[in-house]
Coordinates of C-alpha atoms and ligand atoms in Angstrom, one line a residue:
X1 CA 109.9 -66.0 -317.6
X2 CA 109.5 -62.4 -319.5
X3 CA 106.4 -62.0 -317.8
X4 CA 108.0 -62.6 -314.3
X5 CA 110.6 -59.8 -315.6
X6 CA 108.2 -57.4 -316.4
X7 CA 106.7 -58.1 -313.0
X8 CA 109.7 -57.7 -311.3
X9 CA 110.3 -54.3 -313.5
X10 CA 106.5 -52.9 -312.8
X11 CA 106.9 -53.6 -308.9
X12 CA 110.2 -52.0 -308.6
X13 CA 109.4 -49.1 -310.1
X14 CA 106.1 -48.6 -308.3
X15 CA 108.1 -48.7 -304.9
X16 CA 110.7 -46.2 -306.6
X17 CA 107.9 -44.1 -307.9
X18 CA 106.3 -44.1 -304.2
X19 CA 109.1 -43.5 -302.4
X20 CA 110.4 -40.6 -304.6
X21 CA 107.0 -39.1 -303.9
X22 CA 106.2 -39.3 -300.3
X23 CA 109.7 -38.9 -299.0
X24 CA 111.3 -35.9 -301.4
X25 CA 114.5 -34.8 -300.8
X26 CA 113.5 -30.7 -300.9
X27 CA 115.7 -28.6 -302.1
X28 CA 114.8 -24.5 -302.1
X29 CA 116.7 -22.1 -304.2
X30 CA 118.1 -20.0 -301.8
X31 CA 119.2 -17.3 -304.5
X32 CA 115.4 -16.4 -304.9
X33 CA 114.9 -16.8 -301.1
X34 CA 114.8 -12.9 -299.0
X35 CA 117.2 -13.6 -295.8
X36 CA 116.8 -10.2 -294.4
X37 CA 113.5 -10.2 -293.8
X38 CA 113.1 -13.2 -290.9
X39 CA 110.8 -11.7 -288.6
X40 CA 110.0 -14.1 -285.7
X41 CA 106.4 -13.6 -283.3
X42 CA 106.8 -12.0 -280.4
X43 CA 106.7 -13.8 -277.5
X44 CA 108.7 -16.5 -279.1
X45 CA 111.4 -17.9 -277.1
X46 CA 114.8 -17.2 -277.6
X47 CA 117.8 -19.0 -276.1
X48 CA 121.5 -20.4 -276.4
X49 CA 122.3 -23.8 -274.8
X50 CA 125.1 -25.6 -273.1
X51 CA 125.8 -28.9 -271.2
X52 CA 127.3 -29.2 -267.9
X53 CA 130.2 -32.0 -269.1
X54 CA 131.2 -29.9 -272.0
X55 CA 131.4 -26.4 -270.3
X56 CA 131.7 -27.1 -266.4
X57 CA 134.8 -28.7 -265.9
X58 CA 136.1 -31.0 -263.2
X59 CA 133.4 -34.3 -264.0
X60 CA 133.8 -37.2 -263.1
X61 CA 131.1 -39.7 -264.9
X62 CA 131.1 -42.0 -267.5
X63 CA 132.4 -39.9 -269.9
X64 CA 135.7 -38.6 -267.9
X65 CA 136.5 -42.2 -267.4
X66 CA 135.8 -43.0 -271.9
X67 CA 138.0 -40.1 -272.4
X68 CA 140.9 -42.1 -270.6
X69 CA 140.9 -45.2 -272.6
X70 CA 141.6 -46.0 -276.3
X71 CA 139.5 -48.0 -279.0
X72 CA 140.2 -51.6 -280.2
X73 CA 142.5 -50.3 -282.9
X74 CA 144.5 -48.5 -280.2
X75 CA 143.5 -45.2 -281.4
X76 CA 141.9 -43.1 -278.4
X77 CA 138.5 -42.7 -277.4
X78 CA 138.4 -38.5 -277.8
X79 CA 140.6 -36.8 -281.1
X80 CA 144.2 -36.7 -279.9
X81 CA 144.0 -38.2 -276.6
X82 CA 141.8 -34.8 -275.7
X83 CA 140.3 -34.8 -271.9
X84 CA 137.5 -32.2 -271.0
X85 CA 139.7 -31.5 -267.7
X86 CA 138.2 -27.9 -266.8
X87 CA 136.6 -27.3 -269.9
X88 CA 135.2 -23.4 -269.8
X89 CA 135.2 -23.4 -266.7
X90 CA 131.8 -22.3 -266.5
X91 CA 131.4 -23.9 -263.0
X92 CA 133.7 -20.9 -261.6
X93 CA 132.3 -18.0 -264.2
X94 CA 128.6 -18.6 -264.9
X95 CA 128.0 -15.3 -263.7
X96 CA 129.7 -13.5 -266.0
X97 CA 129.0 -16.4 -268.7
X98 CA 125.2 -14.9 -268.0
X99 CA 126.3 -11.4 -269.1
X100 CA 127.2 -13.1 -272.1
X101 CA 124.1 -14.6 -272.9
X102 CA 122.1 -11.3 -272.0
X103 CA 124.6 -9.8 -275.0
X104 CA 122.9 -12.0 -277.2
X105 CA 119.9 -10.6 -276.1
X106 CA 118.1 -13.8 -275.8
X107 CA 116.0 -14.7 -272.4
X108 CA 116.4 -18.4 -272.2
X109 CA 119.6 -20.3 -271.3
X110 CA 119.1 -24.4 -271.4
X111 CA 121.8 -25.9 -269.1
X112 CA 122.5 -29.4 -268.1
X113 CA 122.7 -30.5 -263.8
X114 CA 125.4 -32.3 -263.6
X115 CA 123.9 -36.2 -261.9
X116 CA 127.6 -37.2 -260.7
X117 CA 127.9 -33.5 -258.8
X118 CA 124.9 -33.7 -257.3
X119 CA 124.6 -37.2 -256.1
X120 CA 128.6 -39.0 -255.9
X121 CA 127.7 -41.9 -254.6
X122 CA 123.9 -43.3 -254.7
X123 CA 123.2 -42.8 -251.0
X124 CA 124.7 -38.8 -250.8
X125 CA 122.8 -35.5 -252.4
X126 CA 125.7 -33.0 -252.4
X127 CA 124.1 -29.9 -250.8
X128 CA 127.3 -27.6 -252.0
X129 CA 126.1 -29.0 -255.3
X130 CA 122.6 -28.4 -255.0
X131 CA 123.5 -24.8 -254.1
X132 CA 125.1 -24.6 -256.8
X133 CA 123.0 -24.6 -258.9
X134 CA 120.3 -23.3 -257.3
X135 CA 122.7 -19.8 -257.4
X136 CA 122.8 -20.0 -260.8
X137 CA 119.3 -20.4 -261.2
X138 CA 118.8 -17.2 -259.1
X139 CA 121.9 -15.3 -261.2
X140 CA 120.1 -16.4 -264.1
X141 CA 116.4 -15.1 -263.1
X142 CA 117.8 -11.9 -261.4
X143 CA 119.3 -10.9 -264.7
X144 CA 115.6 -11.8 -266.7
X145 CA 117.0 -14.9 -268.1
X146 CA 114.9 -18.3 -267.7
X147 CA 116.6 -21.5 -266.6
X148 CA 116.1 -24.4 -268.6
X149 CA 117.1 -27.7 -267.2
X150 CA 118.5 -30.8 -269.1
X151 CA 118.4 -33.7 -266.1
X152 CA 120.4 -35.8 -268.5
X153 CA 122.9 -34.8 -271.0
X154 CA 124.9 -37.8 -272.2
X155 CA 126.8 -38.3 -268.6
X156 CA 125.9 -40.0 -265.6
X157 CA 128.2 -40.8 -262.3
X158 CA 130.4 -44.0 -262.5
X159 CA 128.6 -45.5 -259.8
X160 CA 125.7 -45.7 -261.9
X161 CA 127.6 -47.1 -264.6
X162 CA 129.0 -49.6 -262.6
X163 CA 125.5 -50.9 -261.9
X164 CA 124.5 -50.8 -265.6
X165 CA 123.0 -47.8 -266.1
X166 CA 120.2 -47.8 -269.0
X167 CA 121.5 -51.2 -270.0
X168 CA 119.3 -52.4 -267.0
X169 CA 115.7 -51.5 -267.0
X170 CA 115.9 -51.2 -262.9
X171 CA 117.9 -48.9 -262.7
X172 CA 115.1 -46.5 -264.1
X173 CA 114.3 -45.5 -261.3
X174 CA 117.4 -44.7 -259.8
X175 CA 117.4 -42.3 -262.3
X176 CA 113.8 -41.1 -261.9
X177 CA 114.7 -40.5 -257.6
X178 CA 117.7 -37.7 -258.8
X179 CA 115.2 -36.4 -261.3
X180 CA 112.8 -35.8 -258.2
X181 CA 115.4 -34.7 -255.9
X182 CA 116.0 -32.0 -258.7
X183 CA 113.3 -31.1 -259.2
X184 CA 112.2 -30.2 -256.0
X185 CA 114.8 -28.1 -255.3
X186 CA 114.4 -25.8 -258.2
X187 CA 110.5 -26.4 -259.5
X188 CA 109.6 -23.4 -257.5
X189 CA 112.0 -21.2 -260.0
X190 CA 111.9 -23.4 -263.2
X191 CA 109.4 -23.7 -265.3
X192 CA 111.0 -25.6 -268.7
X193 CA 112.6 -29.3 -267.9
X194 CA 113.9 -31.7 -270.5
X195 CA 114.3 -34.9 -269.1
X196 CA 117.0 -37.0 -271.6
X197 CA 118.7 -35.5 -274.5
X198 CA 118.9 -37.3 -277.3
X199 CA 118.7 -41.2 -276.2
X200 CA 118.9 -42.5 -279.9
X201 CA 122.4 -40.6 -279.8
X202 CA 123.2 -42.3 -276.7
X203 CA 121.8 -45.7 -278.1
X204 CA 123.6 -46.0 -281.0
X205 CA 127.1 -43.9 -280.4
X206 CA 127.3 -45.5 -277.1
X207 CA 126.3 -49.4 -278.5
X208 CA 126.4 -49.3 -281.7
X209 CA 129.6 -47.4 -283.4
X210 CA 131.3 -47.4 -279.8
X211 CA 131.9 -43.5 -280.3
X212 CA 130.8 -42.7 -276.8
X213 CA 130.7 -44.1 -273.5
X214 CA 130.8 -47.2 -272.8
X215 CA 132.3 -47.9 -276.5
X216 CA 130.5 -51.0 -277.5
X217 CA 129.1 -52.1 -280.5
X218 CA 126.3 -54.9 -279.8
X219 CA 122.9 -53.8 -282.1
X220 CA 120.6 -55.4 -279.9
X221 CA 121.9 -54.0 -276.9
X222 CA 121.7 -50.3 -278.3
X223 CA 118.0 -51.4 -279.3
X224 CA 117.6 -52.1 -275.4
X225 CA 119.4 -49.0 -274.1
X226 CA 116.9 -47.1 -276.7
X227 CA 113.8 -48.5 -274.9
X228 CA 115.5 -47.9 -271.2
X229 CA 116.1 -44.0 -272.2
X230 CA 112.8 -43.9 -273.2
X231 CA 111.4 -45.2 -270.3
X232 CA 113.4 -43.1 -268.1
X233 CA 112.0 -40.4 -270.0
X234 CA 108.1 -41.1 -269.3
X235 CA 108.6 -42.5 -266.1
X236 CA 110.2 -39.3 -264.9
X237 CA 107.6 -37.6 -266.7
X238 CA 104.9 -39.1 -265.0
X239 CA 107.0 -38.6 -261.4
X240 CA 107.8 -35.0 -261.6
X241 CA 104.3 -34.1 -262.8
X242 CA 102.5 -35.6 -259.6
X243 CA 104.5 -33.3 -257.5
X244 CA 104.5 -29.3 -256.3
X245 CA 104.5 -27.5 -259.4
X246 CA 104.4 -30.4 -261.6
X247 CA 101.3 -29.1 -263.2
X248 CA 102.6 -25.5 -263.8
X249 CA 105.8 -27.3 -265.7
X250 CA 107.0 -27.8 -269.2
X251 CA 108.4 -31.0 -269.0
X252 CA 109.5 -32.5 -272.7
X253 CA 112.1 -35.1 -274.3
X254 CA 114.9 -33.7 -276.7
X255 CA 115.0 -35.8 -279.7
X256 CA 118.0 -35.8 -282.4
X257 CA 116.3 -35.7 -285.9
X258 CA 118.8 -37.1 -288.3
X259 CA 117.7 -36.7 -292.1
X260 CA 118.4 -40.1 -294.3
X261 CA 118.0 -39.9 -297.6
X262 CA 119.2 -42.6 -300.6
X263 CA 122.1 -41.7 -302.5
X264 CA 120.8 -43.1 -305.6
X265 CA 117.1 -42.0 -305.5
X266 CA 116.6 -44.7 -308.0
X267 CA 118.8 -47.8 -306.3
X268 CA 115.8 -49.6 -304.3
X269 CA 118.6 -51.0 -302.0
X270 CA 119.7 -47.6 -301.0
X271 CA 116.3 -46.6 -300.1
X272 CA 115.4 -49.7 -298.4
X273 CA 118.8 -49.2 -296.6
X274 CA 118.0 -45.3 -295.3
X275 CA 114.4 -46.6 -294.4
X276 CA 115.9 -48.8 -292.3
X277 CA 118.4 -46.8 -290.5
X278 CA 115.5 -44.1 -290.0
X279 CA 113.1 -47.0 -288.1
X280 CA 115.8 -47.2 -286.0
X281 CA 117.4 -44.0 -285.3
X282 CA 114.0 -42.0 -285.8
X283 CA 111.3 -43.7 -286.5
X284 CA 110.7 -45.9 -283.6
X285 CA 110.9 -43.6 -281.1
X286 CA 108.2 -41.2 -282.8
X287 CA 106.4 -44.0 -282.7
X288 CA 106.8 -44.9 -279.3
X289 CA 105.9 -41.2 -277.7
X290 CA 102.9 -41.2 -280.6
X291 CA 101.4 -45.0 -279.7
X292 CA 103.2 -46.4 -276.3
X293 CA 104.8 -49.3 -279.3
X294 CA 108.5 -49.8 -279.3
X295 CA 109.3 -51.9 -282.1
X296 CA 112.6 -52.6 -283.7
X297 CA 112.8 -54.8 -286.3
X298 CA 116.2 -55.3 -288.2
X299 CA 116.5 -59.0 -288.9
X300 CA 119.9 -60.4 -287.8
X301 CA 121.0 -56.8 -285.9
X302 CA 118.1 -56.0 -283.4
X303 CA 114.6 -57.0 -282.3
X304 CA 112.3 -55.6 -279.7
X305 CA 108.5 -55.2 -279.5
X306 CA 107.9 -53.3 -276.0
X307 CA 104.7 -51.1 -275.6
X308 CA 103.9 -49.3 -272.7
X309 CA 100.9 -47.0 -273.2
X310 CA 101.8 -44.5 -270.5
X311 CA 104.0 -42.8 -273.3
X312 CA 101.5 -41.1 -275.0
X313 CA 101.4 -37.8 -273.9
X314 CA 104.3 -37.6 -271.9
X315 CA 105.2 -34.5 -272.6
X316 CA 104.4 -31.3 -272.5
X317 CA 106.5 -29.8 -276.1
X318 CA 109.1 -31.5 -277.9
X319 CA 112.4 -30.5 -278.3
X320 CA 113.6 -31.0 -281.5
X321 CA 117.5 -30.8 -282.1
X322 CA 118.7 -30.9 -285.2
X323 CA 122.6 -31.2 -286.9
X324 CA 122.3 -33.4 -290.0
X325 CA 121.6 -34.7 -293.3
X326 CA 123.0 -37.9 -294.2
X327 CA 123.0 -39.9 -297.9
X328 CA 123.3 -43.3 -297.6
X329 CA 124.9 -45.8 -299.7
X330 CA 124.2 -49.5 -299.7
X331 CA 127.5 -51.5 -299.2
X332 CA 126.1 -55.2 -298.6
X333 CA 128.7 -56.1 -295.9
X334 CA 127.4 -56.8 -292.4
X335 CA 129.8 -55.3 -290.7
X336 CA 129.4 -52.3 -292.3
X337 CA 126.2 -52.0 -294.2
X338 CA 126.1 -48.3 -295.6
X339 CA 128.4 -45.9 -296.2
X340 CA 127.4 -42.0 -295.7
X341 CA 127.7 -39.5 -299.4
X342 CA 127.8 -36.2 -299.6
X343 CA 126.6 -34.6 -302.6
X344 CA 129.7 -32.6 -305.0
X345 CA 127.7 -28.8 -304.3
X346 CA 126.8 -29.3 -300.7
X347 CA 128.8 -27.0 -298.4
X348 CA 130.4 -29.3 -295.1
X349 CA 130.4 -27.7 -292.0
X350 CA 134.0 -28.9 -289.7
X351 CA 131.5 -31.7 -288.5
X352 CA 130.6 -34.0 -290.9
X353 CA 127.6 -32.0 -291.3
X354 CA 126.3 -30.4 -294.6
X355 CA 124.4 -27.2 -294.6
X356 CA 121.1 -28.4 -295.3
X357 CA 118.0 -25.8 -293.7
X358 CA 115.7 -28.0 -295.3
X359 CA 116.2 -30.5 -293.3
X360 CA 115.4 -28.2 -290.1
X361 CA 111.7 -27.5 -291.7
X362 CA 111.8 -31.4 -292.9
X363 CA 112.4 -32.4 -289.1
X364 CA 109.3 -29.8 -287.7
X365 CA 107.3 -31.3 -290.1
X366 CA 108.1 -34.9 -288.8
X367 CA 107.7 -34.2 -285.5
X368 CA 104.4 -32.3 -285.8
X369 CA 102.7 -35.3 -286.0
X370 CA 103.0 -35.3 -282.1
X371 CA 100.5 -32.5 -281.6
X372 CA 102.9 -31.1 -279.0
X373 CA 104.2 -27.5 -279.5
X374 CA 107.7 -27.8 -280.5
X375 CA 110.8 -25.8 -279.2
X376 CA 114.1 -26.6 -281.1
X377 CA 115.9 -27.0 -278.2
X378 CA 119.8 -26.9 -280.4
X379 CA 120.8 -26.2 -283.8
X380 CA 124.4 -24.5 -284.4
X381 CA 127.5 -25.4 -286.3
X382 CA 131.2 -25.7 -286.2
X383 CA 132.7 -23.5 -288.0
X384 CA 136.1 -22.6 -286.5
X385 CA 136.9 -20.0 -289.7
X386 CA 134.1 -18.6 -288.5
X387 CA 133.0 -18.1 -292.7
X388 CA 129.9 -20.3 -293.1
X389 CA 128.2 -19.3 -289.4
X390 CA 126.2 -16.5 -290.9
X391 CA 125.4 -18.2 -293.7
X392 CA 124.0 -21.1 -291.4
X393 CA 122.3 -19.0 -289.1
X394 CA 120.2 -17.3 -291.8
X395 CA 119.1 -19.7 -293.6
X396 CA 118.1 -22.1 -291.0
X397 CA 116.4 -19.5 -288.6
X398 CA 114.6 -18.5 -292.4
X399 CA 113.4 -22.5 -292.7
X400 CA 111.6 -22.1 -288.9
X401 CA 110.2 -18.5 -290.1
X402 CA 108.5 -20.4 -292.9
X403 CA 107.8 -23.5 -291.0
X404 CA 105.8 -21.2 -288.4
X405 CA 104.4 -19.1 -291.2
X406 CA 103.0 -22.5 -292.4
X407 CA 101.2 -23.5 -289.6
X408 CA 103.5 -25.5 -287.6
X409 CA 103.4 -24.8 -284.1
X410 CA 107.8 -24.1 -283.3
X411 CA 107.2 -22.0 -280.2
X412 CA 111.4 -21.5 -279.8
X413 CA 114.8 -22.1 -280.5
X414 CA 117.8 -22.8 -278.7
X415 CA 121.4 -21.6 -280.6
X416 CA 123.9 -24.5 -279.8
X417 CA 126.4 -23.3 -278.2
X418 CA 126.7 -20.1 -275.9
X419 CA 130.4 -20.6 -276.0
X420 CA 133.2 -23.2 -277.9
X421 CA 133.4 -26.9 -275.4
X422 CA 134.4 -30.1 -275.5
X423 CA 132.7 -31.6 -278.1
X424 CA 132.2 -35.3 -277.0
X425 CA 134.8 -37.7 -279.2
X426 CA 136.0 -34.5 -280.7
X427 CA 137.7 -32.8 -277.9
X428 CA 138.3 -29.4 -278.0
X429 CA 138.7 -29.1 -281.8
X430 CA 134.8 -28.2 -283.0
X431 CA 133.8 -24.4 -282.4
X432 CA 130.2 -24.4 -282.1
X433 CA 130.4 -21.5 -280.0
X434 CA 128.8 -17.8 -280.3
X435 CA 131.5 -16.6 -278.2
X436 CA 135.1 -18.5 -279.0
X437 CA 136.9 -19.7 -275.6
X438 CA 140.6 -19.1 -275.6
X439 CA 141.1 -22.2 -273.6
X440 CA 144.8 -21.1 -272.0
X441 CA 143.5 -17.7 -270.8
X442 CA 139.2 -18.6 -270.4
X443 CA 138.6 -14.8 -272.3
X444 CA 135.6 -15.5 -274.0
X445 CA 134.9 -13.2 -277.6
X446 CA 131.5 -12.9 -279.8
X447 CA 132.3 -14.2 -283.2
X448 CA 131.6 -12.0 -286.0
X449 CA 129.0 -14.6 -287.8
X450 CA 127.4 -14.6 -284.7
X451 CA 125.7 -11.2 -285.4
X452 CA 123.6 -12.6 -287.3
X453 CA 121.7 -14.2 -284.5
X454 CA 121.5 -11.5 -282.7
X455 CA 120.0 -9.3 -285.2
X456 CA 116.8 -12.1 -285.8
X457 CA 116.4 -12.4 -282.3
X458 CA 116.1 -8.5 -282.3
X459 CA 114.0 -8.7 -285.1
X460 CA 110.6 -9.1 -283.3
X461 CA 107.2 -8.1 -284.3
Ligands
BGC501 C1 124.5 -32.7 -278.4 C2 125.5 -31.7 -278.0 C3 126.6 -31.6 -279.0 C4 126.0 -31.2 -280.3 C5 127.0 -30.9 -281.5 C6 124.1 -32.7 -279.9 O1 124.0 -34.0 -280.4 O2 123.3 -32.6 -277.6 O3 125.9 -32.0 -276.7 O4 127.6 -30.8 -278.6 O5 125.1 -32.2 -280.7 O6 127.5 -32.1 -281.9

């Protein structure tokens, strides 16, 4: 019996041991770290991002209809019963929304095309639409700013919905023909495409904690919509490189890293539990774009094994966005099987976001492993006091000046957001924005910790 103890004792604390070694929580200490000395390489590339739902106004997809309804509990869908309604209008004022970002002096501008604009119902491309765009794509490239294009930002049209939409592996390539039909309008002008943003976000907000669109909460089924995204992101892929200019463009996926790490580093079920939560959230799709294997495996929650091999290489860099840093505690309930920590000294953002930079050079250092180039395509913070946004900026943009000056190939980085928008199930209430929005009048003002940026990006070599 003692000697099954002392089994039990050695084993656990050779997994502790392990763990605690490969998968350290770094910490730096900032007060011997130089912030004013960030000098980025020259031709690295700069930019600010948006997404057409947040900043546009006037949508009608998936998410205009969530933002109407109200949770189980009778609570609403968005903070405060919050609709986007004409959000910045950026629709109307892009032009002078441009002038902005060339104050920034930054030469990329990432911007989603808004799917239920462009095609309202599934046998219609709407050419005032298309136009659209396509002049804001010119504004953007007569002013020396490059278009970036997000082909699918969270929304969708409600038609699409209605049939399913990435519950339903055929509807992939309804999906892949508006991706075409983009990109052959504006291929000739664009070089850099990312195809989905962020499909673990949609997966598990959208089907697992019912925070976004369509609100459910069924494991197995945000496993599934997980492996559709995915799809719908190498299948496009492959379509839009056999075409005119496919060759000549950057096409990548935007993937959400989220940092889990065990609030007890010596409690093996806390560990087990972030491990866990990582397969799912990051792990597996790494693995997916590294060896065409999808594989979840949570007993009792979700389990797939899918492998398709045209993944590999489906993509031409990775965009990396990151937000968060997350300490998990095990609760043994079912229903609710963690609950997220934040550490006494750790400094909250208005999300529920700490400021961790580490976790930014923790993240390139994960995703390296895809021998792609990498361009963080978002990384900001809300900070409506507009106190910690310096603070933020310097030291993350200081963790990718190390992670380049260590050999890891971040090629450019995307400040999330241009301006203040409707932040998803928040409403209006986050300020991510370099410039705030005063959403009565639409005057749009730099915020003073957004200097901070600007004096990096001007800090070339
Ligand atoms: C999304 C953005 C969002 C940002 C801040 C990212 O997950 O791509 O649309 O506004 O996070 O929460």
């Amino acid at each position: 019996m003692i000697q099954v103890g002392l089994i039990f004792i050695f084993v656990y604390l050779m997994f502790i041991i392990y763990f605690n070694l490969t998968l350290p929580e770094i910490r730096w200490n900032w007060k011997k770290i130089n912030l004013n000395n960030i000098i980025f390489p020259s031709k690295f590339i700069w930019g600010t991002a948006t997404a057409s739902h947040q900043v546009e106004g006037n949508c009608s997809n998936n998410w205009s209809e969530f933002e109407k309804g109200l949770k189980a509990d009778g609570s609403p869908n968005i903070a405060n019963h919050q609709i986007s309604g004409i959000a910045c209008d950026h629709w109307n004022l892009y032009s002078k929304d441009i002038d902005l970002i060339k104050e920034l002096g930054v030469s990329f501008y990432r911007f989603s095309i808004e799917w239920s604009k462009i095609q309202p119902d599934q046998n219609t491309f709407d050419q005032k639409s298309l136009d659209h765009y396509s002049n804001l794509i010119d504004t953007l490239i007569e002013k020396n700013i490059q278009p970036v294009i997000t082909l699918h930002h969270f929304t969708h049209p409600i038609w699409f919905d209605q049939l399913g939409a990435f519950e339903e592996e055929k509807n992939i390539e309804i999906f892949v023909k508006f991706c075409i039909k983009v990109f052959n309008e504006y291929s000739d002008r664009v070089t850099y495409w990312c195809t989905i943003n962020e499909p673990a976000v949609v997966a598990t907000q959208g089907y697992f904690s019912g925070m976004f669109p369509p609100g459910k909460q069924n494991p197995q089924l945000s496993a599934m919509v997980l492996k559709n995204l995915l799809l719908a992101h190498v299948d496009s892929y492959r379509a839009l490189k056999k075409l005119d200019n496919g060759n000549k463009a950057k096409i990548g996926i935007v993937k959400n890293i989220n940092q889990f790490d065990p609030w007890r580093r010596w409690h093996i079920l806390d560990w087990v539990i972030s491990r866990v939560v990582d397969h799912f959230f990051n792990g597996s799709t790494l693995n997916f774009l590294n060896t065409g294997n999808f594989n979840i495996r949570v007993p009792g929650l979700a389990w797939i094994k899918y492998k398709n091999k045209d993944a590999i290489n489906s993509m031409d860099f990775f965009g990396l966005n990151y937000y968060s840093h997350n300490h998990l505690k095990i609760k043994l309930s079912l229903k609710e099987p963690f609950i997220l920590k934040y550490k006494k000294n750790d400094t909250m953002t208005d999300m529920p976001y700490t400021i961790y930079a580490e976790g930014i050079y923790r993240a390139i250092k994960l995703v390296s492993k895809q021998n792609k180039p990498i361009i963080i395509t978002e990384n900001g913070i809300a900070d409506k006091d507009d106190n910690k946004r310096s603070l933020f900026i310097e030291r993350y943009l200081y963790a990718v000046y190390k992670a380049i000056n260590d050999g890891y190939n971040v090629k450019g980085y995307f400040y999330w957001s241009l301006m203040d928008n409707f932040e998803w199930a928040f409403g209006y209430d986050m300020k991510f924005g370099l410039f705030s929005v005063n959403f009565n009048t639409q005057e749009r003002k730099l915020r003073k910790g957004s200097r901070s940026f600007i004096n990096i990006v001007k800090n070339e070599k």
